[in-house]
Coordinates of C-alpha atoms in Angstrom, one line a residue:
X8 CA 0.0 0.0 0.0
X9 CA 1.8 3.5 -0.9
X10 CA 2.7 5.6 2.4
X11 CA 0.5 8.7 2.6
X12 CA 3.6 10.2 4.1
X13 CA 5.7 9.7 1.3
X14 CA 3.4 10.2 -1.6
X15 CA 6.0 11.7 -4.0
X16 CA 7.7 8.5 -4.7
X17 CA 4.1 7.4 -6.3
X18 CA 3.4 10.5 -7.9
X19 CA 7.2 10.1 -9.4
X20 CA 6.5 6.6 -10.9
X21 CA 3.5 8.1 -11.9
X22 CA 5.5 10.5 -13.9
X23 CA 7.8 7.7 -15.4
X24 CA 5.5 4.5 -16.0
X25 CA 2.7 6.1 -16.5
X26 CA 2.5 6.0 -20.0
X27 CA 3.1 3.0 -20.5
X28 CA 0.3 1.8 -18.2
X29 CA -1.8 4.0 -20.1
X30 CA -0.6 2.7 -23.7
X31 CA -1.4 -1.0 -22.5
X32 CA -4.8 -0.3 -21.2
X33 CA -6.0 1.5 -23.9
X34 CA -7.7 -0.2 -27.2
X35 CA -7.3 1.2 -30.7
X36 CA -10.6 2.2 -30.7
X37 CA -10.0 4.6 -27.0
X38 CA -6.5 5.7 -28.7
X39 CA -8.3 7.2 -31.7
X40 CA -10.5 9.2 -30.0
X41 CA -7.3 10.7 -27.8
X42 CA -9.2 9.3 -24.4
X43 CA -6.7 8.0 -21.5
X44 CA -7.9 5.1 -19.6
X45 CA -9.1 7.2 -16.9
X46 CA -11.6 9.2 -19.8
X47 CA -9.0 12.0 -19.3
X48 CA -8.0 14.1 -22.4
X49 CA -4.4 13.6 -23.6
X50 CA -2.2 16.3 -25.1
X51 CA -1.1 15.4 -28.4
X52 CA 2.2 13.5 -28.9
X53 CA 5.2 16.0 -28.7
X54 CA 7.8 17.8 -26.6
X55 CA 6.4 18.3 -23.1
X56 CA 8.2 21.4 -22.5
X57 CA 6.6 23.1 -25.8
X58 CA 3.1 21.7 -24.7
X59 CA 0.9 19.6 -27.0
X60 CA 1.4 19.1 -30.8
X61 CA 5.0 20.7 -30.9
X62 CA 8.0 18.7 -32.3
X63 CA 10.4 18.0 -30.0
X64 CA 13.1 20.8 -29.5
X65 CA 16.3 21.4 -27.6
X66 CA 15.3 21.1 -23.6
X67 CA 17.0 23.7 -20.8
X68 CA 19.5 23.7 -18.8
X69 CA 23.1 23.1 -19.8
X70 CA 25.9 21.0 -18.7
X71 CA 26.2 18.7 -15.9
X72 CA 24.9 19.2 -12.4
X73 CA 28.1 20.3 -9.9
X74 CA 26.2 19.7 -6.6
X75 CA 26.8 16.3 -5.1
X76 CA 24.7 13.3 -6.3
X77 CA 22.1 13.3 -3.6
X78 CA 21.5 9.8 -1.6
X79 CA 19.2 7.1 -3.1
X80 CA 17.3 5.6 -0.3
X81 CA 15.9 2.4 -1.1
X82 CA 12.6 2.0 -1.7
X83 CA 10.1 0.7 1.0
X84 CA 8.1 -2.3 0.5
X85 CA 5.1 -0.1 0.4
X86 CA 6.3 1.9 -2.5
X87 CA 6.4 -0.9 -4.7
X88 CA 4.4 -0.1 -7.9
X89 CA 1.1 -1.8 -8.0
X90 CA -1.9 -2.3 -10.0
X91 CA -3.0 1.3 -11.7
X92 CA -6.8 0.9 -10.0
X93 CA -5.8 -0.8 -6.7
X94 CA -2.8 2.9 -6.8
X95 CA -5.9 5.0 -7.8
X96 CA -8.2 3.7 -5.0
X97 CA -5.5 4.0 -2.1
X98 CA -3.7 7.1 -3.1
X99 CA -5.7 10.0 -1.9
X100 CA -4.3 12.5 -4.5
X101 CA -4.6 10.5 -7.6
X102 CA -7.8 10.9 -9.6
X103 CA -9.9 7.8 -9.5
X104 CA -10.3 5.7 -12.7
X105 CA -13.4 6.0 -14.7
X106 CA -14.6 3.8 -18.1
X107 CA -13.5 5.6 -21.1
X108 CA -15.9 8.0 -22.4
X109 CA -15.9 11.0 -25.1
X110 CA -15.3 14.3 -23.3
X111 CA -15.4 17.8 -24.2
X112 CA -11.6 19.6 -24.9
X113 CA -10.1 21.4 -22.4
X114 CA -11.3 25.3 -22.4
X115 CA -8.3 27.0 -24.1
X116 CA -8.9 24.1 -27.1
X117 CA -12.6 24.7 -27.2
X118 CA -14.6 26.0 -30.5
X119 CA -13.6 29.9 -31.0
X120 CA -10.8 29.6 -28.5
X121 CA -6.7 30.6 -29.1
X122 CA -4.5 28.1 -28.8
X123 CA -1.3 29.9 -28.7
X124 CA 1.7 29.3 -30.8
X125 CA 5.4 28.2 -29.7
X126 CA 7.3 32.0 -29.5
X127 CA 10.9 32.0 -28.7
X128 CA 12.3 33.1 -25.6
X129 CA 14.9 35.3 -27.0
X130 CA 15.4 36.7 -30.8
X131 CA 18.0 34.5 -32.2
X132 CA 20.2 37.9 -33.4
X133 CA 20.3 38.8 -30.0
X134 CA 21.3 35.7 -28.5
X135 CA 23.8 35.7 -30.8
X136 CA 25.1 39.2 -29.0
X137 CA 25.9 37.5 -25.9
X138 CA 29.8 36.6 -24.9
X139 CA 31.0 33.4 -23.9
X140 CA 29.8 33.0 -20.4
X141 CA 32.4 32.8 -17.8
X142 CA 33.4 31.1 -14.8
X143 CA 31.7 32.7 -11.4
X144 CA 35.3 33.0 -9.6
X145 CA 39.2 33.3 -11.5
X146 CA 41.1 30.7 -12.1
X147 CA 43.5 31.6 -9.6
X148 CA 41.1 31.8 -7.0
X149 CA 39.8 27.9 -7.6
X150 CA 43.2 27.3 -7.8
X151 CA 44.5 28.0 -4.4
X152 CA 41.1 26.8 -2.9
X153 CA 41.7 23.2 -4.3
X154 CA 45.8 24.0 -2.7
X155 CA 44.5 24.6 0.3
X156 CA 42.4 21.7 0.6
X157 CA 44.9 18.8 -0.2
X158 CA 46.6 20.2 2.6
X159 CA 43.7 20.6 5.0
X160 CA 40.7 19.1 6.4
X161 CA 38.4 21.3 5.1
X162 CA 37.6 19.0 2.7
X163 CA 36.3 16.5 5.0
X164 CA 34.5 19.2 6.8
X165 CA 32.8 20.3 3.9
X166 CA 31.4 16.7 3.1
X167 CA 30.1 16.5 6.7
X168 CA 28.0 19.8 5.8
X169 CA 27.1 19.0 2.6
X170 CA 25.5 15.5 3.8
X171 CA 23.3 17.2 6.3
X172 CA 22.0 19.4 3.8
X173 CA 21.2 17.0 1.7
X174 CA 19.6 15.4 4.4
X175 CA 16.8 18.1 4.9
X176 CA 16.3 19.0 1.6
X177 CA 15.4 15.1 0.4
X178 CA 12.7 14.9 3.9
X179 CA 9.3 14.0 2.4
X180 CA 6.7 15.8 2.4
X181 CA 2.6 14.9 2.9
X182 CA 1.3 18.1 1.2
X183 CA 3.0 20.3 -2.0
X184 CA 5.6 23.1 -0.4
X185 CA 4.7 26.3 -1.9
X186 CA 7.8 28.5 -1.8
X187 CA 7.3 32.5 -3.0
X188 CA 10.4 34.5 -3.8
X189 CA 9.8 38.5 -4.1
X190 CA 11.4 41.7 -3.9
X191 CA 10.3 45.3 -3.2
X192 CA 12.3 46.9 -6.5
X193 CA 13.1 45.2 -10.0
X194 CA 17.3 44.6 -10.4
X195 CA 17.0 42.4 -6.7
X196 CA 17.7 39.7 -8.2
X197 CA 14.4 37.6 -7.0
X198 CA 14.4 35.4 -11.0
X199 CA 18.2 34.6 -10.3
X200 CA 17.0 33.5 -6.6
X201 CA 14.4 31.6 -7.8
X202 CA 16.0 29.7 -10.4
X203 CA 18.9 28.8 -7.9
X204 CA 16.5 27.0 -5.3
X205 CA 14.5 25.4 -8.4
X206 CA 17.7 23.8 -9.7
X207 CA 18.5 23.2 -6.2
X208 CA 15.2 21.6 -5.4
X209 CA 15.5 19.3 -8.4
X210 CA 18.6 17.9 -7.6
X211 CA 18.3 17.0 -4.6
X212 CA 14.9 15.8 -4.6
X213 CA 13.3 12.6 -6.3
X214 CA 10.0 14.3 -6.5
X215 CA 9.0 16.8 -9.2
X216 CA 9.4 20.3 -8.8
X217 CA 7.6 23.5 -10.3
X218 CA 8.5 26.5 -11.0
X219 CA 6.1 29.0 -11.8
X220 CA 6.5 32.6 -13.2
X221 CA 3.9 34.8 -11.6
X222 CA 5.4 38.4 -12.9
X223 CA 4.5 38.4 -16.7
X224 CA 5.8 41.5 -16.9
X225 CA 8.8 40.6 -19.3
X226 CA 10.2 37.9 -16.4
X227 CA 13.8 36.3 -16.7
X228 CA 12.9 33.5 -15.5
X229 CA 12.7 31.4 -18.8
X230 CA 15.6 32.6 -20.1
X231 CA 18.2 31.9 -16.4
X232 CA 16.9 28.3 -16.3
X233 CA 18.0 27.9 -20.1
X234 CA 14.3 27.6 -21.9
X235 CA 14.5 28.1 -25.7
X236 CA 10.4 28.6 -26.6
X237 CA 7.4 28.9 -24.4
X238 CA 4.1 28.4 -25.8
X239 CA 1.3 28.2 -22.7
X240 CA 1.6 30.5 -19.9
X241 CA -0.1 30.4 -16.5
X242 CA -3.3 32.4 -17.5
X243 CA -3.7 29.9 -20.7
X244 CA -3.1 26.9 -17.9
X245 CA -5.9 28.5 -15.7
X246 CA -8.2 27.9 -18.4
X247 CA -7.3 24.4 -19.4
X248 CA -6.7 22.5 -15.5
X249 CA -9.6 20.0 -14.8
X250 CA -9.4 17.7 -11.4
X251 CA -9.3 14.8 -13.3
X252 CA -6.3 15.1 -15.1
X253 CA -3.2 13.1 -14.2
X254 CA 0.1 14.6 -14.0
X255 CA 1.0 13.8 -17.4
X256 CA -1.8 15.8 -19.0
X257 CA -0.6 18.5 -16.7
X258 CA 3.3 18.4 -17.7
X259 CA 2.0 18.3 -21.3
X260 CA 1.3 22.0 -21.1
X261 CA 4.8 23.0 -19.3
X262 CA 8.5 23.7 -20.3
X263 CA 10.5 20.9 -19.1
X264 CA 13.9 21.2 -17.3
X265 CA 16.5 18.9 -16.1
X266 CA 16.4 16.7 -13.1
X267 CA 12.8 16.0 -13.3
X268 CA 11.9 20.2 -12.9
X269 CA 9.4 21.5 -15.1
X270 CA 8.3 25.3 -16.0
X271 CA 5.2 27.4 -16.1
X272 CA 5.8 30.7 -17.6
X273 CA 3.8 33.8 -17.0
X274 CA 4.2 35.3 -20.1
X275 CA 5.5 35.1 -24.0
X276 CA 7.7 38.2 -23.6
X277 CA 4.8 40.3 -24.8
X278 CA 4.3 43.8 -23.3
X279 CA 1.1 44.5 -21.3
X280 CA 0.6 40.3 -20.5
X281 CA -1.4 40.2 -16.9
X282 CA -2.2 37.6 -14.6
X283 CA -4.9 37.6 -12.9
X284 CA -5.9 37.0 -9.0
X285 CA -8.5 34.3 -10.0
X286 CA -6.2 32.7 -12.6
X287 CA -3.5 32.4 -10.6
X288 CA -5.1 31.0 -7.6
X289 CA -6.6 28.4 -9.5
X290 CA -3.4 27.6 -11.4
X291 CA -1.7 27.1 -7.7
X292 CA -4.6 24.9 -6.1
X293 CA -4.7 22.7 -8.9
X294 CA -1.2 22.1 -9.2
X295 CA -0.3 21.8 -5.9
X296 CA -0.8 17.9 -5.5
X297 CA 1.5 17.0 -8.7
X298 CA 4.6 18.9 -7.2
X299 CA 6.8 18.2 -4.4
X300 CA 8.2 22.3 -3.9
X301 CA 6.6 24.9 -5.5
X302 CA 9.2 27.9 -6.2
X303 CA 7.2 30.6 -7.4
X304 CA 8.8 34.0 -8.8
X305 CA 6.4 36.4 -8.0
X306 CA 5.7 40.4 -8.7
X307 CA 7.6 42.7 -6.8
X308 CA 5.5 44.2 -3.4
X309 CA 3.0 45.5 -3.0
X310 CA 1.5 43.8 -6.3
X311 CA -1.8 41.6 -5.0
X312 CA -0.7 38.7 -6.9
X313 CA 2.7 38.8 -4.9
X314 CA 0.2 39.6 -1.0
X315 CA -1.3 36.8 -2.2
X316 CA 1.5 34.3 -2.9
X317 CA 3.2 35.2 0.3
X318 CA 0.1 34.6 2.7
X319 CA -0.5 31.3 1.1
X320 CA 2.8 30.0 0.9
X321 CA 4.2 28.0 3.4
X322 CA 8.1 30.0 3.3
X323 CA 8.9 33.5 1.5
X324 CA 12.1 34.6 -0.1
X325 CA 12.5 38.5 0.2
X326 CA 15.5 39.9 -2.3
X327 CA 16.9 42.3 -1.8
X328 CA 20.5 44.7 -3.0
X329 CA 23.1 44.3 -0.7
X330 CA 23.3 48.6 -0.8
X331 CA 22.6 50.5 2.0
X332 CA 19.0 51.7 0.1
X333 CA 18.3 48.2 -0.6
X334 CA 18.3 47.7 3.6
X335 CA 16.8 51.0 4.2
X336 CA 13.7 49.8 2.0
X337 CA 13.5 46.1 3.2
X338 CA 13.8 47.0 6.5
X339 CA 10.9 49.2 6.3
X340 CA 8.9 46.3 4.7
X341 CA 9.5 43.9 7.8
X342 CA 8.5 46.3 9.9
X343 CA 4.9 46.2 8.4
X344 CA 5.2 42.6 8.0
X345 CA 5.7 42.1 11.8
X346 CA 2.3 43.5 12.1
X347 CA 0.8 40.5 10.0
X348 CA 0.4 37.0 11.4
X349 CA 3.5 35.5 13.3
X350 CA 4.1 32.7 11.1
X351 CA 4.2 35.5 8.1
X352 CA 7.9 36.8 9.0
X353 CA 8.7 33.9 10.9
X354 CA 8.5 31.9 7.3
X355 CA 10.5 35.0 5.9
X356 CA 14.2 35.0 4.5
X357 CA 16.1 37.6 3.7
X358 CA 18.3 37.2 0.7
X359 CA 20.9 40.2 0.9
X360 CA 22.5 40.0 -3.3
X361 CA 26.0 40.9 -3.6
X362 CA 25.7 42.2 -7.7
X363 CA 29.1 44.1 -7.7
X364 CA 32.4 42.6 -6.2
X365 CA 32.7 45.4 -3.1
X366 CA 28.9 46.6 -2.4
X367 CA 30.3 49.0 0.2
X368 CA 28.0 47.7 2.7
X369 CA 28.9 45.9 6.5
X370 CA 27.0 42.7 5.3
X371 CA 27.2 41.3 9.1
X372 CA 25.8 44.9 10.3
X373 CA 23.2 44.8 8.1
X374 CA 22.3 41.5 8.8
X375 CA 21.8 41.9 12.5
X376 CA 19.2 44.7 12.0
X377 CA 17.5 42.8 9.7
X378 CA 17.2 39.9 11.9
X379 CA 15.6 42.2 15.0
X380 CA 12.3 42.8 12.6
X381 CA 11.7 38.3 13.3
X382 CA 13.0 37.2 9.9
X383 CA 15.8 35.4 8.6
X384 CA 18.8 37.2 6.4
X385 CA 21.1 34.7 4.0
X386 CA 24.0 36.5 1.9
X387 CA 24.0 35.6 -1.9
X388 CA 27.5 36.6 -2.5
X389 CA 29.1 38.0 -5.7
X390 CA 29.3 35.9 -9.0
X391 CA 31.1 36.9 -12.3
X392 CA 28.4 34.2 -14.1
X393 CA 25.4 35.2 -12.3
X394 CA 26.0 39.2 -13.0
X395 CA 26.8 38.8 -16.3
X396 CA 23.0 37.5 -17.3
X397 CA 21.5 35.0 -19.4
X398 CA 21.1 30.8 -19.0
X399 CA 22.6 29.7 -15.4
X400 CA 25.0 27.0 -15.7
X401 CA 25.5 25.6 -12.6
X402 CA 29.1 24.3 -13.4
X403 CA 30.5 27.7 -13.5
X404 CA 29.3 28.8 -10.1
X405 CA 31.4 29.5 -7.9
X406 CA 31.9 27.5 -5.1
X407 CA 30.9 29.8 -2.6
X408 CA 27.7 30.8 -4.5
X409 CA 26.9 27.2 -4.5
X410 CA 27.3 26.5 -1.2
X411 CA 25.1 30.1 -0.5
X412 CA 22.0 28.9 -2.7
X413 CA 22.1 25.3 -0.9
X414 CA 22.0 26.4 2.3
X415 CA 19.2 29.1 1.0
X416 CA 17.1 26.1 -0.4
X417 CA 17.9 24.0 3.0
X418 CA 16.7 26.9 5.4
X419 CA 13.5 27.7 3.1
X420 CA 12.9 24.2 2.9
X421 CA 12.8 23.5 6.7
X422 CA 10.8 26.5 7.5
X423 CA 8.3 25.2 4.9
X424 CA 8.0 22.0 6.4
X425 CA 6.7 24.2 9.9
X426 CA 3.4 25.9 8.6
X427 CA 0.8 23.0 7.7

């Protein structure tokens, strides 16, 4: 019987096997009319992360992963796959089986509706303007490091930590985390942020993770985790979501990343896109029991689709310019926020984002008044790679920024686990 308490490991082989469960209990006569065995419709054959009916294109993400590989635990007796109607009757999250019957389409495919097209997330002439990306730290810098550790025990040290890191961020989970990033000014660095705990998230975890772009306002966010073409965006998904849809209709209308991460943009890089309250809230309750973590890259403050994200999320990411106005400004913001429910800037940490090599600010000073307002501060520090822009390869971070955004995805994590 799968463990209510572990439900991801289910809704993973879900993601993997399903298909073929599906494929074997259909006939030809159910596969003509595009009907899943559950009477569910299916997105046309094609690349998942272009959505249905779109050859398959280049993925995301680029090179290989630099973090440790996580631990595989073995899997419990009870995890062991099963029947697909004795899974759908015990498993409270998965829809139940029903006979195979003619449906109508989803609402975004209905008569008179726009199905939008694939668009590209940047003009190919202008990709073409960008410069080899480089390394986050110099060569001579990595190069003393790895001197100092042959002769050291850092290096043993640094194992230790990394183990008990990966330790919290692989806990399971009974319920989706829903993790919001914002920031009070644009040039905070809250995409970068979120795309570092997404990767993070991903790797770590054996579950699968969302990211979702709630700022359609031209957001980065496709273009750091490396997407080439979008084609549904969150407001199209609000229209299309039904409860009795399985997690691989749902991943047929997202942008899929490595590591088992998948993307829901909020826009096609079109001025004047919006996003609705209602949409969005729909778009988050429906997805929330297909997902492990939830990283969502929301509008800066005080933009009600970012109130929103942050009251219903179970942690908050605040980023914010390590400059003295940056502080000024934030600190101002947890002042209000202490006036909200505890558990608000309790669940709150403060990323301070180093985006020149000397910001001319005490970082530890800062810090310490930040923490009096309740909330937690983390230091993001300077990165040649992340500051210049663009796809984030992980393999050219530096070492201390990857050590920064996994203890960032570690503390989120566990105060995520602490609000039910």
């Amino acid at each position: 019987m799968p463990n209510g308490d572990n439900w991801q490991s289910d809704v993973l082989r879900d993601l993997r096997g399903g298909a073929a469960q599906q494929q074997s209990a259909q006939g030809p006569a159910a596969q003509a009319q595009g009907t899943s065995a559950a009477g569910a419709p299916q997105p046309p054959q094609g690349d998942p992360a272009q959505g249905p009916g779109v050859p398959a294109q280049g993925q995301g993400g680029h090179g290989t992963s630099p973090y440790p590989a996580p631990h595989q635990p073995s899997a419990p007796a009870e995890a062991q796959p099963q029947a697909p109607q004795a899974y759908a009757a015990q498993q409270p999250h998965a829809p139940q089986p029903r006979a195979p019957q003619p449906q109508a389409r989803p609402a975004a495919q209905g008569p008179g509706a726009r199905t939008p097209e694939s668009r590209p997330v940047m003009d190919k002439t202008l990709a073409g303007a960008g410069l080899k990306p480089r390394h986050g730290e110099p060569f001579a810098t990595r190069a003393l490091r790895a001197a100092r550790r042959t002769v050291s025990s850092s290096a043993a040290r640094e194992v230790a930590e990394t183990t008990a890191t990966a330790e919290v961020l692989q806990q399971a989970v009974t319920t989706g985390r829903q993790i919001a990033v914002t920031s009070i000014r644009g040039g905070a660095g809250k995409s970068t942020i979120a795309a570092l705990l997404g990767t993070t998230y991903a790797h770590y975890r054996h579950d699968p993770v969302l990211l979702v772009e709630a700022d359609p306002a031209l957001g980065t966010l496709p273009l750091r985790l490396g997407a080439e073409t979008l084609r549904w965006t969150t407001g199209d998904v609000a229209g299309i979501v039904e409860p009795q849809m399985s997690l691989l209709d749902v991943t047929g209308y997202l942008v899929q990343l490595p590591d088992n991460a998948w993307l829901l943009p909020g826009s096609q890089g079109q001025i004047g896109a919006m996003l609705d309250l209602r949409s969005y809230e729909k778009v988050m309750v429906s997805l929330r029991r297909y997902f492990g973590v939830t990283v969502v890259d929301c509008e800066t403050l005080p933009a009600e689709v970012a109130r929103v994200a942050l009251s219903a999320s179970q942690a908050r990411v605040l980023a914010v310019p390590a400059t003295l106005e940056g502080v000024s400004s934030t600190y101002a913001v947890l002042e209000w926020m202490r006036g909200l429910p505890r558990h608000v800037i309790a669940g709150t940490v403060v990323v301070l984002t180093e985006t020149v090599p000397h910001s001319g600010l005490d970082l530890d000073k800062a810090a310490e008044k930040l923490k009096a307002t309740g909330a937690s501060v983390q230091v993001l520090p300077y990165d040649r790679h992340l500051a210049a822009g663009g796809v984030i390869r992980t393999e050219l971070l530096a070492q201390p920024t990857r050590l920064a955004a996994t203890r960032l995805a570690a503390q989120v994590f566990e105060l995520s686990q602490q609000r039910r």
